[in-house]
Amino acid sequence: MAEGTVGREPIAIVEIDQTLCNLTYGEAPCTAALGTTGDNKCYNTFKSCQDPDNFDPGTLTLRFVTGRQNLPRDLGTLVPCLRDLSTSPGTVRIDEGLGKRASVDVQMQDFPFHDRLVDKYATERVSGAAQASGTGYDPAERGTFWTKWLQRNPYHQGYPLRIREGYVGQSLSSMRVRHYVIDRIDGPDAAGNVRITAKDVLKLADGDRSQIPEPSEGRLDTAITDTDTSATLVPSGIGDDEYPSSGLARIGDELVAFSRSGDTLTLDTRGARGSEADSHDADDSVQLCYTMDDVTVSDALYDILTTYAPVDTAWVPKSDWDNEVTTWLIGFNLTGEITEPTGVDEVVKTILKQTLCFMWWDEYAQLIKLSAIKPPQTESSVTALNDDQHFVADSVTVKRKPEDRRSRVYIYYDILDPTEDRDEPSNYRKLRGRIDADAESDNEYGETRVQSLFAPFWTGANTGATLSLGSRKLARLRDIPVYLEFALDAKDRDLGMADVIDVTHRNLVDLTGAKKTERYQIVERNETEPGHLVRYKAQQYTFLGRYAFITENSYPDYGSATAAQRDGGGFICEDDGTMTNGDDPYKII
Amino acid sequence: MAVVLSSGILANGATSGVSLKHPRVGIEDLYRDGTVTASSEVTGHPKENAVDGLDWDWWEPTGVPAWIQVDAGSAQAVTYMGIAAHDLGTQGCSVTPQYSSDGSTWSDATSAHSPSDDTPIMFLFEEVSARYWRLYISGGSAPQLAVVQVGKSLDFQRALYQGHSPLPLSRQTDVRPNRAEGGARLGRSIIRRGVATSVQFQNLKADWVRSELDPFIKLARTYAFFFAWRPTTYPDEVGWVWVNGDIVPENSGPADRMSVSFDVQGIANG
């Protein structure tokens, strides 16, 4: 049974990985002893552990499903207490860089439970062997599954939670998997409902969890004047603990370049990077700064996310990021300072906005994806959708957002003083603007719509990049952005975030009223009925026409080239602006 | 065949004076309160899973022959054994309900049965009183078994006629179709399936309701039960079902007569 099977039976499995000790109570190296370290044997969780020094964490995977007659046994024990599963989709915000985080809301029904699935000593609880008193009891008559589980697993925040979406008859490995981490568990309420909220991993970059640079603990031992060239850090030993041998630090509103030995700073440059030298009082904080010096976008984002947020390096496809940068973001390297603790998400968003990139959590691939705003790599990578074979009846809606239209874009770059406001135009040395006069003319929109972009991590060396940024931004926004919402059957659910689609629908017509094909990019995906129905939101795509890389030297002329050769590489058109067979010409970006 | 009748019961055509065309309910369960032992068990699938009244966890022996036994503490009158949520048919096993007075010498309550599928099975036999009862499994490969019950069945005074939809014919299937904008059939999903039906009896004797039906009603608030609506005529039509509310008999018709109706849902060969 699979997506294309008529009469398929979708099954959604919620998996939670809880930590469970691999040891057995009282068996070496576990030194726990009934009647000595506790009155009852532990539950192999850290909360109940009686020998924490020897706790040996392993993983127990619990699987929950909605009850049905034909629960598949080959998938292991499936607990049928799942009541509802709803997802709040992650979104790609192409012009904002960092979209909305995806989340999943799982509702379970609590129930009396015999504990055999989660308690290694469940049988001994009944016989009394797990109690120092020797008196047995029936775990099914004490508490409920979730009340007991929450008591034994209070450190569940951050536990992996997966949604497997497949069909009866499929193996677990054949199912599609969405990955999240548990954010909170509420309940049980009076009706026995338990609600689990899990988020995508980019939640870990939120400002209330991760900051860059991390707050520094060091302070000035004594006051310094605006010309002093040395200072001493307190408390004692903080220098070796928190500060590198040389770097950039912020004291008040001044940046200083320093070299360090123990707790003694040599202030090599006062009033560094455009800041103003000043006197400072004893006990003033000495905040270490984060600096970037001509680093690629991918290197900067990788360092920020994996060093300053608890993002696992396995979630970052760094080589893919590097390929994206070397193909589309040449000249977009970053230089600058972050002089005070700032939310990692805010810094990432700033970088993405100024470099025409967007980032999202691919919940299926379990990867943080990074993409430049660009044409499709090849025409064959574009998926065609139409109302005869794809769109579910009555699901297609066209929406327009005139408030997002822009006729001119101003880019402020080469920051004057990184300790001052990064969103203040007067804090920048340089400005470049792009204006679409046609769009502002009376025959078109007849008004000026301005977008100001601040690029605090670009210097004068990035002027070329600012021109590219302005042109591409204006190309995307000079006309009213159009969004398409639609639903697809599960047979077409491979369509993923940021994929490019060619849409043919009766509501999209040309001047004569005939159906026409328009190009869109997926910005939101939500499998509202797992294994059955997927809802999408797509944004009109602005890179229309044929874009291509320079054709390999070995390729023949266009007329003799294969479809694959024509798809990936560009050929020079005829004088009349068409290819030799009348095809559209290629474009250069 | 899902209802397995002993040769003795077949010869009589009745138990307790009640025709085998009348419904049989199996809800009493010695496994529930007795001491349960089993021939073997795979780690993670202990014998307790077969007697906890849940159909989503199961007992799995390490091999066959296998048995799961209960010591009731004293001799108990028994007329049925039920099995549900198993894969005995898939594994090619034969099953036999057995009883013993000493736990070592066993007698068959019915002949061995080799199920052709994995639907619920209800063994019915003439009343036997014994302390030890077991389900004996032989042949094929090690099975998985989530529900086994043994006890005295409730034999209804009246038969079911018009208005009752037999369980296997009372499918409850939640279907979701997807149609394209252009009208094409894009896909079709079965979201869940099961069986559900309603049961209604008229003209039950009031004293029978109080002495026989009421104990069942009290147990049904908690436990699922086997239900064979017409054992001899439709032996394939057995379900393991439960009710989701109280069963409330009411006075009806002539004096000292009562009627009762209730809805059940569960698993059958639907």
mmCIF file with all atom_site columns, C-alpha atoms in Angstrom, chain B residues 105-263:
data_model
loop_
_atom_site.group_PDB
_atom_site.id
_atom_site.type_symbol
_atom_site.label_atom_id
_atom_site.label_alt_id
_atom_site.label_comp_id
_atom_site.label_asym_id
_atom_site.label_entity_id
_atom_site.label_seq_id
_atom_site.pdbx_PDB_ins_code
_atom_site.Cartn_x
_atom_site.Cartn_y
_atom_site.Cartn_z
_atom_site.occupancy
_atom_site.B_iso_or_equiv
_atom_site.pdbx_formal_charge
_atom_site.auth_seq_id
_atom_site.auth_comp_id
_atom_site.auth_asym_id
_atom_site.auth_atom_id
_atom_site.pdbx_PDB_model_num
ATOM 1   C CA . THR B 1 105 ? -3.268  -34.016 33.205  1.00 0.00 ? 105 THR B CA 1
ATOM 2   C CA . TRP B 1 106 ? -5.281  -32.223 30.582  1.00 0.00 ? 106 TRP B CA 1
ATOM 3   C CA . SER B 1 107 ? -8.525  -32.907 28.766  1.00 0.00 ? 107 SER B CA 1
ATOM 4   C CA . ASP B 1 108 ? -9.828  -31.209 25.639  1.00 0.00 ? 108 ASP B CA 1
ATOM 5   C CA . ALA B 1 109 ? -12.991 -29.153 26.003  1.00 0.00 ? 109 ALA B CA 1
ATOM 6   C CA . THR B 1 110 ? -13.489 -29.248 22.234  1.00 0.00 ? 110 THR B CA 1
ATOM 7   C CA . SER B 1 111 ? -11.562 -30.803 19.409  1.00 0.00 ? 111 SER B CA 1
ATOM 8   C CA . ALA B 1 112 ? -8.573  -28.862 18.037  1.00 0.00 ? 112 ALA B CA 1
ATOM 9   C CA . HIS B 1 113 ? -9.429  -25.997 15.740  1.00 0.00 ? 113 HIS B CA 1
ATOM 10  C CA . SER B 1 114 ? -7.249  -24.686 12.902  1.00 0.00 ? 114 SER B CA 1
ATOM 11  C CA . PRO B 1 115 ? -8.483  -21.187 12.103  1.00 0.00 ? 115 PRO B CA 1
ATOM 12  C CA . SER B 1 116 ? -8.350  -20.066 8.506   1.00 0.00 ? 116 SER B CA 1
ATOM 13  C CA . ASP B 1 117 ? -8.023  -16.400 9.400   1.00 0.00 ? 117 ASP B CA 1
ATOM 14  C CA . ASP B 1 118 ? -7.250  -14.088 12.320  1.00 0.00 ? 118 ASP B CA 1
ATOM 15  C CA . THR B 1 119 ? -10.787 -13.177 13.346  1.00 0.00 ? 119 THR B CA 1
ATOM 16  C CA . PRO B 1 120 ? -12.180 -13.737 16.862  1.00 0.00 ? 120 PRO B CA 1
ATOM 17  C CA . ILE B 1 121 ? -12.839 -17.322 17.924  1.00 0.00 ? 121 ILE B CA 1
ATOM 18  C CA . MET B 1 122 ? -15.370 -18.478 20.510  1.00 0.00 ? 122 MET B CA 1
ATOM 19  C CA . PHE B 1 123 ? -15.317 -22.059 21.758  1.00 0.00 ? 123 PHE B CA 1
ATOM 20  C CA . LEU B 1 124 ? -18.629 -23.214 23.218  1.00 0.00 ? 124 LEU B CA 1
ATOM 21  C CA . PHE B 1 125 ? -18.950 -26.466 25.114  1.00 0.00 ? 125 PHE B CA 1
ATOM 22  C CA . GLU B 1 126 ? -21.059 -28.168 27.745  1.00 0.00 ? 126 GLU B CA 1
ATOM 23  C CA . GLU B 1 127 ? -20.405 -26.997 31.247  1.00 0.00 ? 127 GLU B CA 1
ATOM 24  C CA . VAL B 1 128 ? -17.221 -28.344 32.770  1.00 0.00 ? 128 VAL B CA 1
ATOM 25  C CA . SER B 1 129 ? -16.011 -27.607 36.272  1.00 0.00 ? 129 SER B CA 1
ATOM 26  C CA . ALA B 1 130 ? -12.249 -27.526 36.706  1.00 0.00 ? 130 ALA B CA 1
ATOM 27  C CA . ARG B 1 131 ? -9.599  -25.503 38.538  1.00 0.00 ? 131 ARG B CA 1
ATOM 28  C CA . TYR B 1 132 ? -7.049  -25.254 35.736  1.00 0.00 ? 132 TYR B CA 1
ATOM 29  C CA . TRP B 1 133 ? -7.780  -24.019 32.234  1.00 0.00 ? 133 TRP B CA 1
ATOM 30  C CA . ARG B 1 134 ? -5.478  -23.351 29.331  1.00 0.00 ? 134 ARG B CA 1
ATOM 31  C CA . LEU B 1 135 ? -5.329  -22.553 25.661  1.00 0.00 ? 135 LEU B CA 1
ATOM 32  C CA . TYR B 1 136 ? -3.081  -25.045 23.938  1.00 0.00 ? 136 TYR B CA 1
ATOM 33  C CA . ILE B 1 137 ? -1.438  -24.029 20.659  1.00 0.00 ? 137 ILE B CA 1
ATOM 34  C CA . SER B 1 138 ? 0.289   -26.432 18.299  1.00 0.00 ? 138 SER B CA 1
ATOM 35  C CA . GLY B 1 139 ? 1.557   -26.491 14.740  1.00 0.00 ? 139 GLY B CA 1
ATOM 36  C CA . GLY B 1 140 ? 2.647   -23.620 12.546  1.00 0.00 ? 140 GLY B CA 1
ATOM 37  C CA . SER B 1 141 ? 4.831   -20.813 13.883  1.00 0.00 ? 141 SER B CA 1
ATOM 38  C CA . ALA B 1 142 ? 4.800   -18.890 17.139  1.00 0.00 ? 142 ALA B CA 1
ATOM 39  C CA . PRO B 1 143 ? 1.700   -16.686 17.134  1.00 0.00 ? 143 PRO B CA 1
ATOM 40  C CA . GLN B 1 144 ? 0.789   -13.341 18.670  1.00 0.00 ? 144 GLN B CA 1
ATOM 41  C CA . LEU B 1 145 ? -2.275  -13.253 20.862  1.00 0.00 ? 145 LEU B CA 1
ATOM 42  C CA . ALA B 1 146 ? -3.742  -10.188 22.547  1.00 0.00 ? 146 ALA B CA 1
ATOM 43  C CA . VAL B 1 147 ? -6.986  -11.477 24.077  1.00 0.00 ? 147 VAL B CA 1
ATOM 44  C CA . VAL B 1 148 ? -7.874  -14.794 25.671  1.00 0.00 ? 148 VAL B CA 1
ATOM 45  C CA . GLN B 1 149 ? -10.832 -15.246 28.019  1.00 0.00 ? 149 GLN B CA 1
ATOM 46  C CA . VAL B 1 150 ? -12.407 -18.274 29.638  1.00 0.00 ? 150 VAL B CA 1
ATOM 47  C CA . GLY B 1 151 ? -15.519 -18.580 31.794  1.00 0.00 ? 151 GLY B CA 1
ATOM 48  C CA . LYS B 1 152 ? -19.208 -19.244 31.804  1.00 0.00 ? 152 LYS B CA 1
ATOM 49  C CA . SER B 1 153 ? -21.111 -17.733 28.903  1.00 0.00 ? 153 SER B CA 1
ATOM 50  C CA . LEU B 1 154 ? -24.352 -15.822 29.165  1.00 0.00 ? 154 LEU B CA 1
ATOM 51  C CA . ASP B 1 155 ? -26.992 -17.622 27.110  1.00 0.00 ? 155 ASP B CA 1
ATOM 52  C CA . PHE B 1 156 ? -29.750 -15.237 26.113  1.00 0.00 ? 156 PHE B CA 1
ATOM 53  C CA . GLN B 1 157 ? -33.392 -16.155 26.625  1.00 0.00 ? 157 GLN B CA 1
ATOM 54  C CA . ARG B 1 158 ? -34.437 -14.790 23.278  1.00 0.00 ? 158 ARG B CA 1
ATOM 55  C CA . ALA B 1 159 ? -33.035 -14.941 19.791  1.00 0.00 ? 159 ALA B CA 1
ATOM 56  C CA . LEU B 1 160 ? -32.268 -11.924 17.625  1.00 0.00 ? 160 LEU B CA 1
ATOM 57  C CA . TYR B 1 161 ? -34.379 -11.462 14.524  1.00 0.00 ? 161 TYR B CA 1
ATOM 58  C CA . GLN B 1 162 ? -35.244 -8.451  12.388  1.00 0.00 ? 162 GLN B CA 1
ATOM 59  C CA . GLY B 1 163 ? -33.601 -5.153  13.191  1.00 0.00 ? 163 GLY B CA 1
ATOM 60  C CA . HIS B 1 164 ? -30.279 -6.671  14.154  1.00 0.00 ? 164 HIS B CA 1
ATOM 61  C CA . SER B 1 165 ? -27.328 -6.253  11.829  1.00 0.00 ? 165 SER B CA 1
ATOM 62  C CA . PRO B 1 166 ? -24.803 -9.061  12.397  1.00 0.00 ? 166 PRO B CA 1
ATOM 63  C CA . LEU B 1 167 ? -21.412 -7.737  13.412  1.00 0.00 ? 167 LEU B CA 1
ATOM 64  C CA . PRO B 1 168 ? -19.372 -8.747  10.363  1.00 0.00 ? 168 PRO B CA 1
ATOM 65  C CA . LEU B 1 169 ? -21.986 -7.053  8.179   1.00 0.00 ? 169 LEU B CA 1
ATOM 66  C CA . SER B 1 170 ? -21.975 -3.869  10.256  1.00 0.00 ? 170 SER B CA 1
ATOM 67  C CA . ARG B 1 171 ? -18.794 -2.339  8.967   1.00 0.00 ? 171 ARG B CA 1
ATOM 68  C CA . GLN B 1 172 ? -17.927 1.146   10.088  1.00 0.00 ? 172 GLN B CA 1
ATOM 69  C CA . THR B 1 173 ? -15.531 2.486   7.508   1.00 0.00 ? 173 THR B CA 1
ATOM 70  C CA . ASP B 1 174 ? -14.440 6.115   7.410   1.00 0.00 ? 174 ASP B CA 1
ATOM 71  C CA . VAL B 1 175 ? -13.631 6.863   3.780   1.00 0.00 ? 175 VAL B CA 1
ATOM 72  C CA . ARG B 1 176 ? -12.144 10.065  2.369   1.00 0.00 ? 176 ARG B CA 1
ATOM 73  C CA . PRO B 1 177 ? -12.148 10.583  -1.396  1.00 0.00 ? 177 PRO B CA 1
ATOM 74  C CA . ASN B 1 178 ? -10.215 13.232  -3.308  1.00 0.00 ? 178 ASN B CA 1
ATOM 75  C CA . ARG B 1 179 ? -11.680 14.566  -6.554  1.00 0.00 ? 179 ARG B CA 1
ATOM 76  C CA . ALA B 1 180 ? -9.825  16.859  -8.930  1.00 0.00 ? 180 ALA B CA 1
ATOM 77  C CA . GLU B 1 181 ? -11.024 20.294  -9.987  1.00 0.00 ? 181 GLU B CA 1
ATOM 78  C CA . GLY B 1 182 ? -11.694 18.722  -13.378 1.00 0.00 ? 182 GLY B CA 1
ATOM 79  C CA . GLY B 1 183 ? -13.655 15.854  -11.858 1.00 0.00 ? 183 GLY B CA 1
ATOM 80  C CA . ALA B 1 184 ? -11.049 13.090  -12.013 1.00 0.00 ? 184 ALA B CA 1
ATOM 81  C CA . ARG B 1 185 ? -10.695 10.653  -9.107  1.00 0.00 ? 185 ARG B CA 1
ATOM 82  C CA . LEU B 1 186 ? -7.364  11.538  -7.516  1.00 0.00 ? 186 LEU B CA 1
ATOM 83  C CA . GLY B 1 187 ? -7.259  9.198   -4.555  1.00 0.00 ? 187 GLY B CA 1
ATOM 84  C CA . ARG B 1 188 ? -9.261  7.428   -1.898  1.00 0.00 ? 188 ARG B CA 1
ATOM 85  C CA . SER B 1 189 ? -8.246  6.755   1.683   1.00 0.00 ? 189 SER B CA 1
ATOM 86  C CA . ILE B 1 190 ? -9.727  4.534   4.347   1.00 0.00 ? 190 ILE B CA 1
ATOM 87  C CA . ILE B 1 191 ? -9.087  6.456   7.532   1.00 0.00 ? 191 ILE B CA 1
ATOM 88  C CA . ARG B 1 192 ? -10.335 3.828   9.986   1.00 0.00 ? 192 ARG B CA 1
ATOM 89  C CA . ARG B 1 193 ? -12.508 0.761   10.074  1.00 0.00 ? 193 ARG B CA 1
ATOM 90  C CA . GLY B 1 194 ? -14.212 -1.446  12.592  1.00 0.00 ? 194 GLY B CA 1
ATOM 91  C CA . VAL B 1 195 ? -17.630 -2.926  13.273  1.00 0.00 ? 195 VAL B CA 1
ATOM 92  C CA . ALA B 1 196 ? -20.546 -1.644  15.297  1.00 0.00 ? 196 ALA B CA 1
ATOM 93  C CA . THR B 1 197 ? -24.111 -2.759  15.710  1.00 0.00 ? 197 THR B CA 1
ATOM 94  C CA . SER B 1 198 ? -27.025 -2.584  18.086  1.00 0.00 ? 198 SER B CA 1
ATOM 95  C CA . VAL B 1 199 ? -28.635 -5.413  20.012  1.00 0.00 ? 199 VAL B CA 1
ATOM 96  C CA . GLN B 1 200 ? -32.222 -5.420  21.171  1.00 0.00 ? 200 GLN B CA 1
ATOM 97  C CA . PHE B 1 201 ? -34.156 -8.026  23.147  1.00 0.00 ? 201 PHE B CA 1
ATOM 98  C CA . GLN B 1 202 ? -37.851 -8.014  23.992  1.00 0.00 ? 202 GLN B CA 1
ATOM 99  C CA . ASN B 1 203 ? -39.882 -10.032 26.469  1.00 0.00 ? 203 ASN B CA 1
ATOM 100 C CA . LEU B 1 204 ? -37.070 -11.026 28.767  1.00 0.00 ? 204 LEU B CA 1
ATOM 101 C CA . LYS B 1 205 ? -38.216 -12.449 32.059  1.00 0.00 ? 205 LYS B CA 1
ATOM 102 C CA . ALA B 1 206 ? -37.668 -9.936  34.816  1.00 0.00 ? 206 ALA B CA 1
ATOM 103 C CA . ASP B 1 207 ? -36.100 -12.432 37.188  1.00 0.00 ? 207 ASP B CA 1
ATOM 104 C CA . TRP B 1 208 ? -33.712 -13.611 34.461  1.00 0.00 ? 208 TRP B CA 1
ATOM 105 C CA . VAL B 1 209 ? -32.698 -10.028 33.834  1.00 0.00 ? 209 VAL B CA 1
ATOM 106 C CA . ARG B 1 210 ? -31.889 -9.591  37.483  1.00 0.00 ? 210 ARG B CA 1
ATOM 107 C CA . SER B 1 211 ? -30.156 -12.905 38.021  1.00 0.00 ? 211 SER B CA 1
ATOM 108 C CA . GLU B 1 212 ? -28.331 -13.432 34.701  1.00 0.00 ? 212 GLU B CA 1
ATOM 109 C CA . LEU B 1 213 ? -28.247 -10.228 32.662  1.00 0.00 ? 213 LEU B CA 1
ATOM 110 C CA . ASP B 1 214 ? -27.438 -7.788  35.425  1.00 0.00 ? 214 ASP B CA 1
ATOM 111 C CA . PRO B 1 215 ? -24.072 -9.401  36.304  1.00 0.00 ? 215 PRO B CA 1
ATOM 112 C CA . PHE B 1 216 ? -23.167 -9.088  32.635  1.00 0.00 ? 216 PHE B CA 1
ATOM 113 C CA . ILE B 1 217 ? -24.267 -5.459  32.580  1.00 0.00 ? 217 ILE B CA 1
ATOM 114 C CA . LYS B 1 218 ? -22.038 -4.665  35.529  1.00 0.00 ? 218 LYS B CA 1
ATOM 115 C CA . LEU B 1 219 ? -19.024 -6.354  33.973  1.00 0.00 ? 219 LEU B CA 1
ATOM 116 C CA . ALA B 1 220 ? -19.680 -4.700  30.592  1.00 0.00 ? 220 ALA B CA 1
ATOM 117 C CA . ARG B 1 221 ? -19.068 -1.302  32.157  1.00 0.00 ? 221 ARG B CA 1
ATOM 118 C CA . THR B 1 222 ? -15.406 -2.303  32.294  1.00 0.00 ? 222 THR B CA 1
ATOM 119 C CA . TYR B 1 223 ? -14.691 -5.284  30.106  1.00 0.00 ? 223 TYR B CA 1
ATOM 120 C CA . ALA B 1 224 ? -15.040 -6.247  26.470  1.00 0.00 ? 224 ALA B CA 1
ATOM 121 C CA . PHE B 1 225 ? -16.819 -9.469  25.598  1.00 0.00 ? 225 PHE B CA 1
ATOM 122 C CA . PHE B 1 226 ? -17.261 -12.093 22.921  1.00 0.00 ? 226 PHE B CA 1
ATOM 123 C CA . PHE B 1 227 ? -20.579 -12.027 21.131  1.00 0.00 ? 227 PHE B CA 1
ATOM 124 C CA . ALA B 1 228 ? -21.971 -14.758 18.862  1.00 0.00 ? 228 ALA B CA 1
ATOM 125 C CA . TRP B 1 229 ? -25.436 -13.804 17.760  1.00 0.00 ? 229 TRP B CA 1
ATOM 126 C CA . ARG B 1 230 ? -26.525 -17.173 16.306  1.00 0.00 ? 230 ARG B CA 1
ATOM 127 C CA . PRO B 1 231 ? -23.853 -19.812 16.946  1.00 0.00 ? 231 PRO B CA 1
ATOM 128 C CA . THR B 1 232 ? -25.174 -22.730 14.940  1.00 0.00 ? 232 THR B CA 1
ATOM 129 C CA . THR B 1 233 ? -26.638 -20.915 11.949  1.00 0.00 ? 233 THR B CA 1
ATOM 130 C CA . TYR B 1 234 ? -23.903 -18.297 11.531  1.00 0.00 ? 234 TYR B CA 1
ATOM 131 C CA . PRO B 1 235 ? -20.800 -19.630 13.265  1.00 0.00 ? 235 PRO B CA 1
ATOM 132 C CA . ASP B 1 236 ? -18.533 -17.196 11.376  1.00 0.00 ? 236 ASP B CA 1
ATOM 133 C CA . GLU B 1 237 ? -20.207 -14.199 12.926  1.00 0.00 ? 237 GLU B CA 1
ATOM 134 C CA . VAL B 1 238 ? -18.422 -13.624 16.202  1.00 0.00 ? 238 VAL B CA 1
ATOM 135 C CA . GLY B 1 239 ? -17.096 -10.357 17.521  1.00 0.00 ? 239 GLY B CA 1
ATOM 136 C CA . TRP B 1 240 ? -15.009 -9.131  20.414  1.00 0.00 ? 240 TRP B CA 1
ATOM 137 C CA . VAL B 1 241 ? -16.880 -6.000  21.356  1.00 0.00 ? 241 VAL B CA 1
ATOM 138 C CA . TRP B 1 242 ? -17.521 -3.432  24.029  1.00 0.00 ? 242 TRP B CA 1
ATOM 139 C CA . VAL B 1 243 ? -20.163 -0.911  25.010  1.00 0.00 ? 243 VAL B CA 1
ATOM 140 C CA . ASN B 1 244 ? -19.518 2.760   25.639  1.00 0.00 ? 244 ASN B CA 1
ATOM 141 C CA . GLY B 1 245 ? -22.248 3.380   28.171  1.00 0.00 ? 245 GLY B CA 1
ATOM 142 C CA . ASP B 1 246 ? -24.517 1.754   30.674  1.00 0.00 ? 246 ASP B CA 1
ATOM 143 C CA . ILE B 1 247 ? -26.915 -0.936  29.540  1.00 0.00 ? 247 ILE B CA 1
ATOM 144 C CA . VAL B 1 248 ? -30.328 -0.110  30.974  1.00 0.00 ? 248 VAL B CA 1
ATOM 145 C CA . PRO B 1 249 ? -33.151 -2.697  30.830  1.00 0.00 ? 249 PRO B CA 1
ATOM 146 C CA . GLU B 1 250 ? -36.703 -1.406  31.115  1.00 0.00 ? 250 GLU B CA 1
ATOM 147 C CA . ASN B 1 251 ? -40.103 -2.853  31.823  1.00 0.00 ? 251 ASN B CA 1
ATOM 148 C CA . SER B 1 252 ? -42.154 -3.554  28.762  1.00 0.00 ? 252 SER B CA 1
ATOM 149 C CA . GLY B 1 253 ? -45.240 -5.361  27.582  1.00 0.00 ? 253 GLY B CA 1
ATOM 150 C CA . PRO B 1 254 ? -46.830 -7.929  29.886  1.00 0.00 ? 254 PRO B CA 1
ATOM 151 C CA . ALA B 1 255 ? -46.075 -8.035  33.571  1.00 0.00 ? 255 ALA B CA 1
ATOM 152 C CA . ASP B 1 256 ? -42.645 -9.240  34.587  1.00 0.00 ? 256 ASP B CA 1
ATOM 153 C CA . ARG B 1 257 ? -41.247 -8.737  31.097  1.00 0.00 ? 257 ARG B CA 1
ATOM 154 C CA . MET B 1 258 ? -38.427 -6.424  30.266  1.00 0.00 ? 258 MET B CA 1
ATOM 155 C CA . SER B 1 259 ? -36.602 -5.238  27.173  1.00 0.00 ? 259 SER B CA 1
ATOM 156 C CA . VAL B 1 260 ? -33.018 -4.115  26.713  1.00 0.00 ? 260 VAL B CA 1
ATOM 157 C CA . SER B 1 261 ? -31.014 -2.624  23.906  1.00 0.00 ? 261 SER B CA 1
ATOM 158 C CA . PHE B 1 262 ? -27.402 -1.596  23.644  1.00 0.00 ? 262 PHE B CA 1
ATOM 159 C CA . ASP B 1 263 ? -24.852 -0.568  21.053  1.00 0.00 ? 263 ASP B CA 1
#
